[in-house]
XYZ file of N, CA, C and O in Angstrom:
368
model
N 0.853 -1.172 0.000
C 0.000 0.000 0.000
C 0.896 1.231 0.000
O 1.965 1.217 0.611
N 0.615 1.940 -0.451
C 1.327 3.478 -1.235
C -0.006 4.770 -0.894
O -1.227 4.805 -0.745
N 1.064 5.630 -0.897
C 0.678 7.361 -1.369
C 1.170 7.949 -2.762
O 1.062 7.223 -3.750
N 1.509 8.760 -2.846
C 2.017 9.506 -3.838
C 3.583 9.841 -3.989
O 4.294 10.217 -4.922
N 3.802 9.504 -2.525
C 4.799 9.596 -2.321
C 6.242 8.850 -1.492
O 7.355 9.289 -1.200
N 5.421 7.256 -1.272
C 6.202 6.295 -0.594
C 5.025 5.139 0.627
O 4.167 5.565 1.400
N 5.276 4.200 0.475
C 4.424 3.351 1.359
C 4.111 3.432 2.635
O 4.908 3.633 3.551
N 2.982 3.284 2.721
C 2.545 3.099 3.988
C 3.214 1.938 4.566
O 3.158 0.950 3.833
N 4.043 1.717 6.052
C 3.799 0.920 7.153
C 3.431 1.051 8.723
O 4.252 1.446 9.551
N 2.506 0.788 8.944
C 2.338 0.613 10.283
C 1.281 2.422 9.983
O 0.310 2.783 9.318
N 2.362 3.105 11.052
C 1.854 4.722 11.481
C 2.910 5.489 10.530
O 3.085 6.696 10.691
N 3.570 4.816 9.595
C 4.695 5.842 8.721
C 4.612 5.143 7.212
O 4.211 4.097 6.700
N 5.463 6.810 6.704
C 5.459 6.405 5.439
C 6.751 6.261 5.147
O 7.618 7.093 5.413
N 6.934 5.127 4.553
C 8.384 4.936 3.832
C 8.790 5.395 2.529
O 8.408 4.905 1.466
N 9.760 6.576 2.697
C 10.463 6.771 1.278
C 11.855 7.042 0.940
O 12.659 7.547 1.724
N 12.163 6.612 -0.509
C 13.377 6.729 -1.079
C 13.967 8.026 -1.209
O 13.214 8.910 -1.617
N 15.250 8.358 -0.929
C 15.701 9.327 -1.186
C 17.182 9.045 -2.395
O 17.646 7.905 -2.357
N 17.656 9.755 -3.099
C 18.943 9.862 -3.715
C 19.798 10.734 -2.680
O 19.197 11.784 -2.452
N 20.865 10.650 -2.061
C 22.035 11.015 -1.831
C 23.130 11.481 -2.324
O 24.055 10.672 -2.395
N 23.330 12.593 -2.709
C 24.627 13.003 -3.150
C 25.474 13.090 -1.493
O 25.102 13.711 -0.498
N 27.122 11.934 -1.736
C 27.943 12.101 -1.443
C 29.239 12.462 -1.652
O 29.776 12.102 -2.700
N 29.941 13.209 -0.723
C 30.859 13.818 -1.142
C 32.208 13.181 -0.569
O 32.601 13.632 0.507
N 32.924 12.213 -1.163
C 33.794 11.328 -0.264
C 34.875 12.428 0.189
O 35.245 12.243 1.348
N 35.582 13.740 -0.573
C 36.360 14.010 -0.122
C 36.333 15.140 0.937
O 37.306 15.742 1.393
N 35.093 15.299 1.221
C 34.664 15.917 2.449
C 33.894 15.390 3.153
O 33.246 16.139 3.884
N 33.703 14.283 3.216
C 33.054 13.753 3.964
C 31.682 13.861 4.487
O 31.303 13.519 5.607
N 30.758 14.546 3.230
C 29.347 15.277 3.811
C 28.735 14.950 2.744
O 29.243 14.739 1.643
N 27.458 14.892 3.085
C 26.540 15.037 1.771
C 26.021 16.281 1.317
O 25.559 17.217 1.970
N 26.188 16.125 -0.036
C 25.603 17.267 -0.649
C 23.940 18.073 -0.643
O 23.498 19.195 -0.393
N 23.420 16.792 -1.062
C 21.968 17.086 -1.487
C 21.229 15.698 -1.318
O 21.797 14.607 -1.369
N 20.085 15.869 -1.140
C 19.263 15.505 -1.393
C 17.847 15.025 -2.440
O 17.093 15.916 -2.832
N 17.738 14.394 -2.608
C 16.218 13.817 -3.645
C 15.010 12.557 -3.394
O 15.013 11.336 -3.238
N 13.841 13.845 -3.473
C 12.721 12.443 -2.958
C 12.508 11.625 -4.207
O 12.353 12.251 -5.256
N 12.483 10.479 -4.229
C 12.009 9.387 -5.347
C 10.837 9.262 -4.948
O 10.728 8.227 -4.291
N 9.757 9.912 -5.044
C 8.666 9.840 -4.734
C 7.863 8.873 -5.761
O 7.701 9.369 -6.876
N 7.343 7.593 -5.566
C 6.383 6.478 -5.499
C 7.443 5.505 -5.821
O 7.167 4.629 -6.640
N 8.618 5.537 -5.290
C 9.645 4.440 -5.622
C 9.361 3.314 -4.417
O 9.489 3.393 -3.195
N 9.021 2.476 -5.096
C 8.416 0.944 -4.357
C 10.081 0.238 -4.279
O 10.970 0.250 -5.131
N 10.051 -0.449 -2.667
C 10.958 -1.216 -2.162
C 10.810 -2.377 -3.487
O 11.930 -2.633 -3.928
N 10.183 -2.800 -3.895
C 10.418 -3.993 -4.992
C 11.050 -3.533 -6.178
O 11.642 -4.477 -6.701
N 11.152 -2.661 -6.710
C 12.279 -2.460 -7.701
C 13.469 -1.475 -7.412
O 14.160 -0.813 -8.186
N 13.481 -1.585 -6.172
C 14.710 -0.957 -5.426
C 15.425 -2.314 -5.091
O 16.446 -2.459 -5.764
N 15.169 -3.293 -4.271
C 15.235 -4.715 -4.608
C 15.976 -5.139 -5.913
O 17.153 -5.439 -6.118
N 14.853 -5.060 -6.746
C 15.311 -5.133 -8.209
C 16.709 -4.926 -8.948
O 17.453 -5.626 -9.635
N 16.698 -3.432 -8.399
C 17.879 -2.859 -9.238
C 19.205 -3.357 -8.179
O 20.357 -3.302 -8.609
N 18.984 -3.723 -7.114
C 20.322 -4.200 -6.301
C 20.703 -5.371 -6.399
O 21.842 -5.748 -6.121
N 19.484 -6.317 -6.941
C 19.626 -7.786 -7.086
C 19.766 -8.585 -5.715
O 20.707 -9.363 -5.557
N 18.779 -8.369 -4.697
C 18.321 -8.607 -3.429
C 17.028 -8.836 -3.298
O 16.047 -8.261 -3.771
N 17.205 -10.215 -2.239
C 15.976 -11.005 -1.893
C 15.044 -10.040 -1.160
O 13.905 -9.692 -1.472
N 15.913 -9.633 0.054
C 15.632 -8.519 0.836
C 16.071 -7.076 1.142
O 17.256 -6.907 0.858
N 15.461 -5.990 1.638
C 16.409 -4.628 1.656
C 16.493 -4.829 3.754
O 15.609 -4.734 4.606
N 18.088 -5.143 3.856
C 18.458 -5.399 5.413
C 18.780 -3.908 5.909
O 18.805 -3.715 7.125
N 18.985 -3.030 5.185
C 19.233 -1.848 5.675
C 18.981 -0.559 5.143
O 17.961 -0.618 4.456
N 19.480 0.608 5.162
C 18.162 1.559 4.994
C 19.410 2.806 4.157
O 19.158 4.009 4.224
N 20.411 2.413 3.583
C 21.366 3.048 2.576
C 22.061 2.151 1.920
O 22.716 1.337 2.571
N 22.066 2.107 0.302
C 22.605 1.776 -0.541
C 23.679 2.447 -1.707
O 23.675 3.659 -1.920
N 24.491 1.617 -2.349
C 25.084 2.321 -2.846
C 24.104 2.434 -4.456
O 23.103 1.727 -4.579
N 24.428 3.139 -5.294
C 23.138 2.697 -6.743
C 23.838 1.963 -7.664
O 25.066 1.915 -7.597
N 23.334 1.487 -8.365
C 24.607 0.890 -9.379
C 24.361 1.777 -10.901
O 23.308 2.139 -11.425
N 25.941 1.966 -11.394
C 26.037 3.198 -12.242
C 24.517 3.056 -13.298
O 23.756 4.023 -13.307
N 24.294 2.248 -13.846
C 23.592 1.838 -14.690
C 22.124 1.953 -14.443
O 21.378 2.358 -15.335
N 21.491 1.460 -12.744
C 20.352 2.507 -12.235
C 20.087 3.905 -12.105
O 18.970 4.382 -12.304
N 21.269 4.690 -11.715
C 21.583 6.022 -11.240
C 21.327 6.557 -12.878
O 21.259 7.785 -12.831
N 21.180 6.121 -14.152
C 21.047 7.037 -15.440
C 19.023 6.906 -15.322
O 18.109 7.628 -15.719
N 19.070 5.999 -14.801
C 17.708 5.781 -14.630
C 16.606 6.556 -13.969
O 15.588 7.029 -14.474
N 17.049 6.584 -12.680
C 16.915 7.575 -11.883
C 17.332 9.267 -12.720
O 16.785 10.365 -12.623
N 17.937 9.029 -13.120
C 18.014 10.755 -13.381
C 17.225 10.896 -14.000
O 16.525 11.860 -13.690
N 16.796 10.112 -15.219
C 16.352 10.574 -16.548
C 14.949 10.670 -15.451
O 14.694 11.833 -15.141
N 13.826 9.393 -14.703
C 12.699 9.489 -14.453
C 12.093 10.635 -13.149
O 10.947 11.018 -12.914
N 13.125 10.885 -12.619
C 13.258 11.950 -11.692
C 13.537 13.191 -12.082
O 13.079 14.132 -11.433
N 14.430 13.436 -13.341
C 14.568 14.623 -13.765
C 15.817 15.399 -13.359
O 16.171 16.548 -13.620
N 16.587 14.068 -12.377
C 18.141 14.755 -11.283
C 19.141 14.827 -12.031
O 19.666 13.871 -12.603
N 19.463 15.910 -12.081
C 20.848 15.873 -12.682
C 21.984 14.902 -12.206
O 21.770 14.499 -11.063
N 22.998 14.474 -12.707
C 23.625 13.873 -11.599
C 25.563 14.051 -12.435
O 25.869 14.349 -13.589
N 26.401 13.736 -11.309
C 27.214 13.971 -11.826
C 28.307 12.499 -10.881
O 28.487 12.531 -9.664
N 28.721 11.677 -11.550
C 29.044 10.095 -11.318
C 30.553 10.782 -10.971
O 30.770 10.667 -9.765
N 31.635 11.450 -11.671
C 32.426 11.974 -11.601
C 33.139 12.542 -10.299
O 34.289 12.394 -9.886
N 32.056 13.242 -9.800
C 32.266 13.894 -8.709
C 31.490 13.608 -7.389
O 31.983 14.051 -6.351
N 30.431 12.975 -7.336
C 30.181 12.437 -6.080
C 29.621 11.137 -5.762
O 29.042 10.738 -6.773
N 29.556 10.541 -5.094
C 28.631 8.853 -5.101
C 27.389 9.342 -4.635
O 27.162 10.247 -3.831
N 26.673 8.654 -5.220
C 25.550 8.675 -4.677
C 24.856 7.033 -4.367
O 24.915 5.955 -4.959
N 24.209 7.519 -3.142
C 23.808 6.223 -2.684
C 21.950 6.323 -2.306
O 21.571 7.484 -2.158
N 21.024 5.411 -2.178
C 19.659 5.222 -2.065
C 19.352 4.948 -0.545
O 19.472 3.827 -0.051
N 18.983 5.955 0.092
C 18.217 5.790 1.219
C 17.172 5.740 1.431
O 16.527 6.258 0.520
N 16.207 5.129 2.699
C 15.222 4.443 3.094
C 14.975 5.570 4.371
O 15.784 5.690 5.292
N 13.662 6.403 4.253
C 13.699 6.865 5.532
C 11.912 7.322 6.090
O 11.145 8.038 5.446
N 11.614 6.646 7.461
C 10.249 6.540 7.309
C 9.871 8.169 8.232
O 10.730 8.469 9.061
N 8.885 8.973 8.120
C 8.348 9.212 8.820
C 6.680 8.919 8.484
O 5.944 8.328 7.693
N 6.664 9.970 9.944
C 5.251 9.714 10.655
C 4.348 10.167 10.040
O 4.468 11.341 9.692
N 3.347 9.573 9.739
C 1.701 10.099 9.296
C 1.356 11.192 10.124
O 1.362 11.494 11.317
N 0.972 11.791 8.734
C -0.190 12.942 9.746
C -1.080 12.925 10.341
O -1.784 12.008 9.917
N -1.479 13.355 11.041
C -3.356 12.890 11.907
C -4.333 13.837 11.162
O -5.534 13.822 11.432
C-alpha cells in the first residue's frame, strides 16, 4: 500500500531518497525524494531477496535511470551517490 509519495507501514510512510555524497569531504551534498519508488524495484535494481538496511550504494547503470525518471541531474564523476530508506510519521 502506497501514497504519492512512498508506502505506507504501520503509522509511517516509507520513502526513497537519492544522496549526493561527497567522499572528499566527507558530507553530503543534497538531497532527492524518489517519490512512489516501491521497495520492490529498489530490490530489483540491487539484485536482493531482501532490503536489510536503509542506505545503498546505486549501481552506475540505475543512477542514469533515476536521473532521466526523476529529472536529477547527476554527476558520477564527482560524487557517489547512494539510495536511502527513511520513514516518517503520518499525519493525523
Amino acid at each position: 500500500m502506497g501514497d504519492q509519495y512512498g508506502q505506507v507501514v504501520g503509522e509511517s510512510v516509507v520513502v526513497w531518497l537519492l544522496e549526493e555524497f561527497d567522499r572528499s569531504t566527507g558530507t553530503f551534498r543534497c538531497r532527492h525524494l524518489l517519490a512512489g519508488l516501491p521497495d520492490a524495484e529498489v530490490q530489483s535494481w540491487l539484485g536482493l531477496d531482501r532490503l536489510d538496511g536503509d542506505l545503498y550504494d546505486v549501481p552506475d547503470d540505475r543512477l542514469m535511470d533515476v536521473s532521466r525518471r526523476y529529472g536529477i541531474p547527476v554527476s558520477p564523476g564527482e560524487v557517489e551517490y547512494l539510495l536511502s530508506r527513511e520513514a516518517t510519521a503520518l499525519a493525523e
